[in-house]
Amino acid sequence: MLSHKFRTVEDSCALAIAIVNTVREPLVVLDHDLRVIAASRAFYRTFKVAREATEGHLFFELGDGQWDVPQLRAVLGKILPERGTIEDFDVEHEFLNLGRRTMSLNARQVVYEGGTEPTILLGIEDVTDRRALEAEKDSLLAEKDILLSELRHRVANSLQIIASIIMLKAKRVTSEETRSHLQDAHNRVLSVATVQKQLQVVSGGRVDIGSYLSKLCAALAGSMIADDRAITIKVAGEGGTATCREAESIGLIVTELVINSIKHAFNLEKNQGQITVTYDVSGGDWKLSVADDGSGRPSGPYAQRKEGLGTGIVTALARQLNAEVDTVSGPQGTSVSITHAVVAARKVRAA
Amino acid sequence: MSKAIFPSQLVLIVEDDQLLKMLTTDIVEEAGFVALSAENADEAVALLAARSDIAMLLTDINMPGSMDGLELAHMVRDRWPHIKIIVVSAHGEASSAVPAGSLFFHKPYKTEAMISAIDSLIDAGKPGSGGQVYLNV
C-alpha cells in the first residue's frame, strides 16, 4: 500500500530518513553486521556523538566502545535474530558522557523480500529517572505496608487493653444484667482486636485465609475458652486468598459464630466438644461454615424469631460480602454456612 | 476495694502508655491495693524518695527518661530492698535481666495472673508471713 505512493526508491528512502529524524527518542538503523546505516538526531544529541563518527561504523565501537555492553551484544547478536523483535529490554551501563544510566531498548529486525540483507531498527529510551521513580514508589509502598501492619498491631493491642479494662469493670459491678452487658462488650472488642492482630496481608494485597483462620481460631481458643472447658476449635478446608477487607469481614463472622458456639452450644449436660471452621474456594465462589457438635440452640439466637445482635452482625457482614447465611440447628449441633456464589450474589444484590 | 490494712500497700506503676496505665491501675485496685503512678523512672525515683509507704514497683521497661525500667528496678532493689518488684515488657529476653527476687511478665499478660502475682508478692512481705520472701522466677 505504502509502496504505491512512491514513484522511486529514492522517494521511499527520503521518507525513511525523515521518519528516523522525526522520532523523539534515539533511533539507529543497523545492517546485519551491526554497522550503523543511519541514526536519528535524538541519538546524536543524547549521546553527544558526531554523524561522521557514527554512520558506517560498527555500533559496538561508537563513542570509544560505550555501547559494547555484554547484555546488548546478547540482545542484538542472538536474541533478536531468533525472535525478530525485542521490547522494553533494560540495559544499565556507565555511558561515556552520561554516567550510569538505564536504557530501555526496543529492536525490530526488518527482513526484505527482494533479497536485501536484513536491517535492525534499534530504539533507545533513557528510563533512568523513570526506573528510579518506580523503585522509589515500590519502596514507599513497602514502607506503607509495614506502617499499616504496625498500625494494625497497635490498634489491636489498644483494643485488647480496652477489652481487659471492660472485663475488670464487669467483675466489680454487682448487677448481673450490667455484668452480662459488660461481658458482651468485652467479647466484641476482643473479637475485633483478635481479627486485626491476625490479619497479615501477603504480597499482592491478598490474605491467606487458611493460615489467617488458623491463627484467629488459636487466639480465640486461648482467650475465649475457659481453662475448665474442653472445647476445641478445628480449622479445615482448602483455604484460598481474599482481599484485606473481605478477610476482615470473614474473620469477624468466624469470631462472632465461634463465640456464639462457645456461649450457647455447650452447657452443663454437654460441656465438651468441637467447633469446626471450614473455608473452601471454587473459582470465584467460596463457602465458610462454622459448625459445632453441641446440644443445638433451640432457644439460641438463631432459633429465635427476633434477631439477636450476633445474628444481625453476621447477616450484615455476609451482605457486605454478597453472601447468604444458612443455619441448621438440631440435637447434633449447629452449623452456620456463609456462601458466596455467583447465583447467590445476584439474589442478594436483587433483594 | 482497697485492702489498706497495712500502711505499706501502695503499688507504684511506672508506665508511659496511658491506656496501659489505666489497665494496670485497674489491675492493682482489683488486687485490692492502692495505685500510684509515674510516667518515667525519674518521676518514680522522686516519688520513692518522698514516700515510705510504697510496697511494690510495677514497671514497664521501655520508656523515656534518664533510665529504663530495668535500670530502675535494679536501683530500687539496691536503695529500697523491701520494695517488691514486677517488671513487664513486650520483649521476653529481658526476663533474665530483672533483679533477683522480682517477677517478670511478658506483655500482653493475663490480668488474672497479674492480680494473683501482686497479691502473693505483697502478702509474702506482710508482718507475720516470715518477713521478706522472694519468689523464684
Coordinates of C-alpha atoms in Angstrom, one line a residue:
Chain A
M1 CA 0.0 0.0 0.0
L2 CA 2.7 2.4 1.0
S3 CA 5.0 1.4 -1.9
H4 CA 2.3 2.6 -4.4
K5 CA 2.6 6.1 -3.1
F6 CA 6.2 6.5 -4.2
R7 CA 7.5 6.5 -7.7
T8 CA 11.1 5.9 -7.0
V9 CA 13.3 4.1 -4.4
E10 CA 14.9 7.5 -3.6
D11 CA 11.5 8.8 -2.5
S12 CA 11.0 5.8 -0.2
C13 CA 14.5 6.4 1.3
A14 CA 13.7 10.0 1.8
L15 CA 10.6 9.0 3.8
A16 CA 12.6 6.5 5.9
I17 CA 15.3 9.1 6.7
A18 CA 12.6 11.6 7.6
I19 CA 10.9 9.1 10.0
V20 CA 14.3 8.4 11.6
N21 CA 14.9 12.1 12.2
T22 CA 11.4 12.8 13.4
V23 CA 11.1 10.4 16.3
R24 CA 11.8 11.9 19.6
E25 CA 13.8 9.0 21.1
P26 CA 17.3 8.0 19.9
L27 CA 16.9 5.5 17.0
V28 CA 19.6 3.8 14.9
V29 CA 19.3 1.7 11.8
L30 CA 21.9 -1.1 11.7
D31 CA 22.9 -3.5 8.9
H32 CA 23.2 -7.2 9.5
D33 CA 26.9 -6.7 10.6
L34 CA 25.6 -4.2 13.2
R35 CA 27.1 -1.3 11.3
V36 CA 25.2 2.0 11.6
I37 CA 23.3 2.9 8.4
A38 CA 21.5 5.9 9.9
A39 CA 20.8 7.4 13.3
S40 CA 18.2 9.9 14.5
R41 CA 19.0 13.5 15.5
A42 CA 17.9 12.5 19.0
F43 CA 20.6 9.8 19.1
Y44 CA 23.4 12.3 18.2
R45 CA 22.1 14.8 20.7
T46 CA 21.6 12.4 23.6
F47 CA 24.9 10.5 23.2
K48 CA 26.9 13.5 22.1
V49 CA 28.4 11.8 19.0
A50 CA 29.0 13.2 15.5
R51 CA 27.3 11.9 12.4
E52 CA 30.6 11.3 10.6
A53 CA 31.9 9.2 13.6
T54 CA 28.7 7.2 13.6
E55 CA 27.4 6.3 10.2
G56 CA 29.3 3.4 8.6
H57 CA 30.9 2.5 11.9
L58 CA 30.2 -0.7 13.9
F59 CA 27.7 0.0 16.6
F60 CA 29.8 -1.5 19.4
E61 CA 32.7 0.7 18.5
L62 CA 30.8 4.0 18.7
G63 CA 32.0 6.6 21.3
D64 CA 35.0 4.7 22.4
G65 CA 33.1 1.5 22.7
Q66 CA 30.4 2.8 25.1
W67 CA 27.8 0.5 23.6
D68 CA 30.0 -2.5 23.9
V69 CA 27.8 -4.0 26.7
P70 CA 27.6 -7.8 27.0
Q71 CA 23.8 -7.6 27.5
L72 CA 23.4 -5.6 24.4
R73 CA 25.6 -7.9 22.4
A74 CA 23.4 -10.8 23.5
V75 CA 20.3 -8.9 22.5
L76 CA 21.4 -7.9 19.0
G77 CA 23.6 -10.9 18.2
K78 CA 21.5 -13.7 19.5
I79 CA 18.0 -12.9 20.9
L80 CA 16.9 -10.5 18.1
P81 CA 17.7 -12.9 15.2
E82 CA 15.8 -15.6 17.0
R83 CA 12.7 -13.6 18.0
G84 CA 12.5 -10.8 15.4
T85 CA 11.6 -8.2 18.0
I86 CA 12.8 -7.1 21.4
E87 CA 10.6 -4.8 23.6
D88 CA 11.5 -3.0 26.8
F89 CA 14.8 -4.6 27.4
D90 CA 16.6 -2.7 30.1
V91 CA 20.4 -2.2 29.9
E92 CA 22.1 -0.5 32.8
H93 CA 25.5 0.8 31.9
E94 CA 28.1 3.5 32.5
F95 CA 27.9 5.7 29.4
L96 CA 30.8 7.9 28.3
N97 CA 29.2 11.3 28.5
L98 CA 26.1 10.5 30.6
G99 CA 27.3 8.5 33.5
R100 CA 25.4 5.5 34.8
R101 CA 22.1 5.2 33.0
T102 CA 19.3 2.7 32.4
M103 CA 18.3 2.4 28.7
S104 CA 15.2 0.6 27.6
L105 CA 15.7 -1.0 24.2
N106 CA 13.2 -1.7 21.5
A107 CA 14.5 -3.5 18.5
R108 CA 13.0 -4.9 15.3
Q109 CA 14.6 -7.0 12.6
V110 CA 13.5 -5.9 9.2
V111 CA 13.6 -8.7 6.6
Y112 CA 13.2 -7.8 2.9
E113 CA 11.5 -9.9 0.2
G114 CA 13.9 -8.7 -2.6
G115 CA 16.9 -10.4 -1.0
T116 CA 18.4 -7.4 0.6
E117 CA 20.1 -8.4 3.8
P118 CA 18.1 -7.7 7.0
T119 CA 18.5 -4.5 8.9
I120 CA 17.8 -3.7 12.5
L121 CA 15.8 -0.8 13.9
L122 CA 17.0 0.0 17.4
G123 CA 15.1 2.4 19.6
I124 CA 16.8 3.6 22.8
E125 CA 14.9 5.3 25.6
D126 CA 16.7 6.7 28.7
V127 CA 14.5 5.4 31.5
T128 CA 16.9 6.1 34.4
D129 CA 14.6 8.7 36.0
R130 CA 11.5 6.6 35.4
R131 CA 13.1 3.5 36.9
A132 CA 14.3 5.5 39.9
L133 CA 10.8 6.8 40.5
E134 CA 9.4 3.3 40.1
A135 CA 12.0 2.0 42.6
E136 CA 11.0 4.8 45.0
K137 CA 7.3 4.1 44.6
D138 CA 7.9 0.4 45.3
S139 CA 10.0 1.3 48.4
L140 CA 7.2 3.7 49.6
L141 CA 4.6 1.1 49.0
A142 CA 6.6 -1.5 51.0
E143 CA 7.1 1.1 53.8
K144 CA 3.3 1.8 53.7
D145 CA 2.6 -1.9 54.2
I146 CA 5.0 -2.0 57.1
L147 CA 3.4 1.1 58.7
L148 CA -0.1 -0.2 58.1
S149 CA 0.8 -3.5 59.7
E150 CA 2.4 -1.7 62.7
L151 CA -0.7 0.5 63.0
R152 CA -3.0 -2.6 62.8
H153 CA -0.9 -4.2 65.5
R154 CA -1.1 -1.1 67.7
V155 CA -4.8 -0.8 67.3
A156 CA -5.2 -4.5 68.1
N157 CA -3.1 -4.0 71.3
S158 CA -5.1 -1.0 72.3
L159 CA -8.4 -2.8 71.8
Q160 CA -7.1 -5.8 73.8
I161 CA -6.2 -3.4 76.7
I162 CA -9.7 -1.8 76.5
A163 CA -11.3 -5.3 76.5
S164 CA -9.3 -6.1 79.6
I165 CA -10.4 -2.9 81.3
I166 CA -14.1 -3.7 80.5
M167 CA -13.7 -7.2 81.9
L168 CA -12.2 -5.9 85.1
K169 CA -15.2 -3.5 85.4
A170 CA -17.5 -6.4 84.7
K171 CA -16.1 -8.2 87.7
R172 CA -16.6 -5.3 90.0
V173 CA -20.3 -4.5 89.3
T174 CA -22.9 -6.0 91.5
S175 CA -25.8 -6.1 88.9
E176 CA -25.9 -9.3 86.9
E177 CA -27.5 -7.6 84.0
T178 CA -24.8 -4.9 83.9
R179 CA -22.1 -7.6 84.2
S180 CA -23.6 -9.5 81.3
H181 CA -23.7 -6.4 79.1
L182 CA -20.1 -5.6 80.0
Q183 CA -19.0 -9.1 79.2
D184 CA -20.7 -8.9 75.8
A185 CA -18.9 -5.6 75.2
H186 CA -15.6 -7.2 76.2
N187 CA -16.2 -10.1 73.8
R188 CA -17.0 -7.7 70.9
V189 CA -14.0 -5.5 71.5
L190 CA -11.7 -8.6 71.9
S191 CA -13.0 -10.2 68.7
V192 CA -12.2 -7.0 66.7
A193 CA -8.8 -6.9 68.3
T194 CA -8.1 -10.6 67.5
V195 CA -9.2 -10.2 63.9
Q196 CA -6.9 -7.1 63.5
K197 CA -4.0 -8.9 65.1
Q198 CA -4.2 -11.9 62.9
L199 CA -4.8 -10.0 59.7
Q200 CA -1.5 -10.3 57.8
V201 CA -1.5 -9.2 54.2
V202 CA 0.7 -11.2 51.9
S203 CA 2.1 -10.0 48.6
G204 CA -0.4 -8.5 46.2
G205 CA -2.7 -7.2 48.9
R206 CA -4.2 -10.7 49.5
V207 CA -4.7 -12.5 52.7
D208 CA -4.1 -16.3 53.0
I209 CA -7.4 -17.3 54.6
G210 CA -6.3 -20.8 55.7
S211 CA -3.4 -19.5 57.8
Y212 CA -5.4 -16.5 58.9
L213 CA -8.3 -18.6 60.2
S214 CA -5.9 -21.0 62.0
K215 CA -4.2 -18.2 63.9
L216 CA -7.5 -16.4 64.6
C217 CA -9.1 -19.6 66.0
A218 CA -6.0 -20.4 68.1
A219 CA -6.2 -16.9 69.5
L220 CA -10.0 -17.3 70.1
A221 CA -9.4 -20.6 71.8
G222 CA -6.8 -19.0 74.1
S223 CA -8.9 -16.0 75.1
M224 CA -12.5 -17.2 74.9
I225 CA -12.5 -20.7 76.2
A226 CA -12.1 -21.0 80.0
D227 CA -9.5 -23.5 81.2
D228 CA -12.1 -25.8 82.7
R229 CA -14.0 -26.3 79.4
A230 CA -12.9 -29.0 77.0
I231 CA -13.8 -27.3 73.8
T232 CA -11.5 -27.4 70.8
I233 CA -11.6 -25.3 67.6
K234 CA -10.5 -27.0 64.4
V235 CA -9.9 -25.3 61.1
A236 CA -10.5 -27.3 57.9
G237 CA -11.0 -26.7 54.2
E238 CA -8.8 -25.9 51.2
G239 CA -8.3 -22.2 52.2
G240 CA -7.6 -19.7 49.5
T241 CA -7.0 -15.9 49.4
A242 CA -9.2 -12.9 49.9
T243 CA -8.8 -9.1 49.9
C244 CA -7.9 -7.5 53.2
R245 CA -11.5 -6.1 53.5
E246 CA -13.1 -9.5 52.8
A247 CA -10.7 -11.2 55.2
E248 CA -11.7 -8.7 57.9
S249 CA -15.4 -9.5 57.4
I250 CA -14.8 -13.2 57.2
G251 CA -12.7 -13.0 60.5
L252 CA -15.5 -11.1 62.3
I253 CA -18.1 -13.6 61.1
V254 CA -16.0 -16.5 62.3
T255 CA -15.3 -14.8 65.6
E256 CA -19.0 -14.0 66.2
L257 CA -20.1 -17.6 65.4
V258 CA -17.3 -19.2 67.4
I259 CA -18.2 -17.1 70.4
N260 CA -21.9 -18.0 69.9
S261 CA -21.0 -21.7 69.9
I262 CA -18.8 -21.4 73.0
K263 CA -21.6 -19.5 74.8
H264 CA -24.6 -21.4 73.7
A265 CA -23.8 -24.8 72.2
F266 CA -22.1 -26.4 75.3
N267 CA -23.9 -26.5 78.6
L268 CA -24.0 -28.5 81.8
E269 CA -25.2 -31.6 80.0
K270 CA -22.7 -31.3 77.2
N271 CA -19.7 -29.2 78.3
Q272 CA -17.2 -30.5 75.8
G273 CA -17.0 -30.8 72.1
Q274 CA -15.5 -29.3 68.9
I275 CA -16.2 -26.3 66.8
T276 CA -15.1 -26.7 63.2
V277 CA -14.4 -23.7 60.9
T278 CA -14.2 -24.6 57.2
Y279 CA -13.4 -22.3 54.3
D280 CA -13.5 -23.7 50.7
V281 CA -13.0 -21.9 47.5
S282 CA -14.1 -22.9 44.0
G283 CA -13.2 -20.4 41.3
G284 CA -14.8 -17.1 42.4
D285 CA -17.1 -18.8 44.8
W286 CA -16.4 -19.6 48.4
K287 CA -18.2 -21.2 51.4
L288 CA -17.4 -20.5 55.0
S289 CA -19.0 -22.7 57.7
V290 CA -18.8 -22.8 61.5
A291 CA -20.2 -26.0 62.9
D292 CA -20.3 -27.3 66.5
D293 CA -21.3 -30.7 67.9
G294 CA -23.0 -29.1 70.8
S295 CA -26.6 -29.6 72.0
G296 CA -28.1 -27.3 69.4
R297 CA -29.6 -24.0 70.0
P298 CA -33.4 -24.3 70.1
S299 CA -33.5 -21.3 72.4
G300 CA -30.4 -19.7 71.0
P301 CA -30.2 -16.6 68.9
Y302 CA -30.6 -18.4 65.5
A303 CA -33.7 -20.2 66.6
Q304 CA -35.4 -17.1 67.9
R305 CA -37.8 -15.2 65.7
K306 CA -36.4 -11.9 66.9
E307 CA -32.8 -11.5 65.7
G308 CA -30.1 -11.1 68.3
L309 CA -27.1 -8.7 67.9
G310 CA -24.8 -11.5 66.9
T311 CA -27.1 -12.7 64.2
G312 CA -27.5 -9.1 63.0
I313 CA -23.7 -8.6 62.8
V314 CA -23.3 -11.9 60.8
T315 CA -26.1 -11.1 58.4
A316 CA -24.8 -7.6 57.8
L317 CA -21.2 -8.8 57.2
A318 CA -22.5 -11.6 54.9
R319 CA -24.5 -9.0 52.9
Q320 CA -21.3 -6.9 52.5
L321 CA -19.6 -10.0 51.1
N322 CA -22.6 -10.7 48.8
A323 CA -23.1 -14.0 50.5
E324 CA -26.0 -15.9 52.0
V325 CA -26.4 -17.2 55.5
D326 CA -27.9 -20.6 56.2
T327 CA -28.3 -22.0 59.7
V328 CA -29.1 -25.6 60.6
S329 CA -29.5 -26.4 64.3
G330 CA -30.6 -29.7 66.0
P331 CA -29.6 -32.2 68.6
Q332 CA -26.3 -33.0 66.8
G333 CA -25.2 -29.3 67.0
T334 CA -25.5 -26.1 65.0
S335 CA -24.0 -25.3 61.6
V336 CA -23.9 -21.9 60.1
S337 CA -22.8 -21.5 56.4
I338 CA -22.0 -18.4 54.6
T339 CA -22.0 -19.0 50.9
H340 CA -20.7 -16.6 48.2
A341 CA -21.8 -18.0 44.8
V342 CA -22.4 -16.1 41.6
V343 CA -26.1 -17.0 41.7
A344 CA -26.4 -16.3 45.4
A345 CA -24.6 -13.0 45.0
R346 CA -27.1 -11.9 42.3
K347 CA -30.0 -12.9 44.6
V348 CA -28.6 -10.9 47.5
R349 CA -28.0 -7.8 45.3
A350 CA -31.5 -8.0 43.9
A351 CA -33.0 -8.3 47.4
Chain B
M1 CA -12.0 -2.3 97.4
S2 CA -8.6 -1.4 98.9
K3 CA -7.0 -3.9 101.4
A4 CA -5.4 -1.0 103.3
I5 CA -4.8 -2.9 106.5
F6 CA -1.1 -2.4 106.5
P7 CA 0.4 1.0 105.8
S8 CA 2.8 -0.2 103.1
Q9 CA 0.4 -1.4 100.4
L10 CA 0.8 1.2 97.8
V11 CA 1.8 0.0 94.3
L12 CA 3.8 2.4 92.2
I13 CA 3.1 1.9 88.5
V14 CA 5.7 3.2 86.1
E15 CA 4.2 3.3 82.6
D16 CA 4.2 5.9 79.8
D17 CA 1.4 4.4 77.8
Q18 CA -1.8 6.0 79.1
L19 CA -4.1 3.1 78.2
L20 CA -1.8 0.5 79.8
K21 CA -1.5 2.7 82.8
M22 CA -5.3 2.7 83.1
L23 CA -5.4 -1.1 82.8
T24 CA -2.6 -1.6 85.3
T25 CA -4.3 0.8 87.8
D26 CA -7.5 -1.3 87.5
I27 CA -5.5 -4.5 88.0
V28 CA -3.8 -3.1 91.1
E29 CA -7.1 -2.0 92.5
E30 CA -8.7 -5.3 91.6
A31 CA -6.0 -7.0 93.6
G32 CA -7.1 -4.8 96.5
F33 CA -4.2 -2.3 96.6
V34 CA -3.9 1.4 96.1
A35 CA -2.2 2.5 92.8
L36 CA 0.2 5.4 92.4
S37 CA 1.6 6.2 89.0
A38 CA 4.6 7.8 87.4
E39 CA 5.3 8.4 83.7
N40 CA 9.0 7.6 83.8
A41 CA 11.9 6.4 86.0
D42 CA 12.9 9.9 87.2
E43 CA 9.3 10.6 88.3
A44 CA 9.2 7.2 90.0
V45 CA 12.5 7.8 91.9
A46 CA 11.2 11.2 93.1
L47 CA 8.1 9.5 94.5
L48 CA 10.1 6.7 96.1
A49 CA 12.4 9.1 97.8
A50 CA 9.5 11.2 99.1
R51 CA 7.3 8.4 100.4
S52 CA 7.9 5.4 102.6
D53 CA 4.6 3.6 102.1
I54 CA 5.3 2.2 98.7
A55 CA 5.2 -1.6 98.9
M56 CA 5.7 -2.5 95.3
L57 CA 7.1 -1.2 92.0
L58 CA 5.4 -2.4 88.8
T59 CA 7.3 -1.0 85.9
D60 CA 7.5 -1.3 82.1
I61 CA 11.0 -1.5 80.7
N62 CA 10.8 0.6 77.5
M63 CA 10.1 4.3 78.4
P64 CA 11.6 7.7 78.0
G65 CA 13.8 9.4 80.6
S66 CA 17.3 9.0 82.1
M67 CA 16.9 5.3 82.7
D68 CA 14.7 2.4 81.5
G69 CA 12.5 0.2 83.7
L70 CA 15.2 -2.4 84.1
E71 CA 17.7 0.1 85.4
L72 CA 15.0 1.5 87.7
A73 CA 14.2 -2.0 89.0
H74 CA 17.9 -2.6 89.9
M75 CA 18.2 0.8 91.6
V76 CA 15.1 0.1 93.6
R77 CA 16.5 -3.3 94.7
D78 CA 19.7 -1.5 95.9
R79 CA 18.1 1.5 97.6
W80 CA 14.8 0.2 98.8
P81 CA 15.3 -3.6 99.2
H82 CA 12.0 -4.1 101.0
I83 CA 10.0 -3.0 97.9
K84 CA 8.7 -5.8 95.8
I85 CA 9.2 -5.5 92.1
I86 CA 7.3 -6.7 89.0
V87 CA 8.8 -5.8 85.6
V88 CA 6.8 -6.0 82.4
S89 CA 7.9 -5.9 78.8
A90 CA 7.0 -6.9 75.3
H91 CA 10.5 -8.3 74.9
G92 CA 10.8 -11.7 76.6
E93 CA 14.6 -11.7 76.5
A94 CA 14.6 -9.1 79.3
S95 CA 13.2 -11.7 81.8
S96 CA 16.7 -12.9 82.8
A97 CA 18.0 -9.4 83.5
V98 CA 15.5 -8.5 86.2
P99 CA 16.8 -8.2 89.8
A100 CA 16.8 -11.4 91.9
G101 CA 13.5 -12.0 93.7
S102 CA 11.5 -9.8 91.3
L103 CA 8.9 -11.1 88.8
F104 CA 8.8 -10.7 85.1
F105 CA 5.7 -10.5 83.0
H106 CA 5.7 -10.7 79.2
K107 CA 3.2 -8.4 77.5
P108 CA 0.4 -9.0 76.8
Y109 CA -0.2 -10.8 80.0
K110 CA -3.4 -12.2 81.6
T111 CA -4.9 -9.9 84.1
E112 CA -5.8 -12.7 86.5
A113 CA -2.2 -13.8 86.5
M114 CA -1.0 -10.3 87.3
I115 CA -3.6 -9.8 90.1
S116 CA -2.6 -13.1 91.6
A117 CA 1.2 -12.2 91.4
I118 CA 0.6 -8.7 93.0
D119 CA -1.4 -10.3 95.8
S120 CA 1.0 -13.1 96.6
L121 CA 4.1 -10.9 96.3
I122 CA 2.7 -8.3 98.7
D123 CA 1.2 -10.8 101.0
A124 CA 4.6 -12.5 101.2
G125 CA 6.1 -9.4 102.7
K126 CA 3.5 -8.8 105.3
P127 CA 4.3 -8.9 109.0
G128 CA 3.8 -12.5 110.2
S129 CA 4.4 -14.0 106.9
G130 CA 8.0 -14.7 107.6
G131 CA 9.4 -11.4 106.5
Q132 CA 10.7 -10.8 103.0
V133 CA 10.1 -13.7 100.8
Y134 CA 11.4 -13.5 97.3
L135 CA 9.6 -15.6 94.7
N136 CA 11.5 -17.7 92.4
V137 CA 11.1 -16.6 88.8

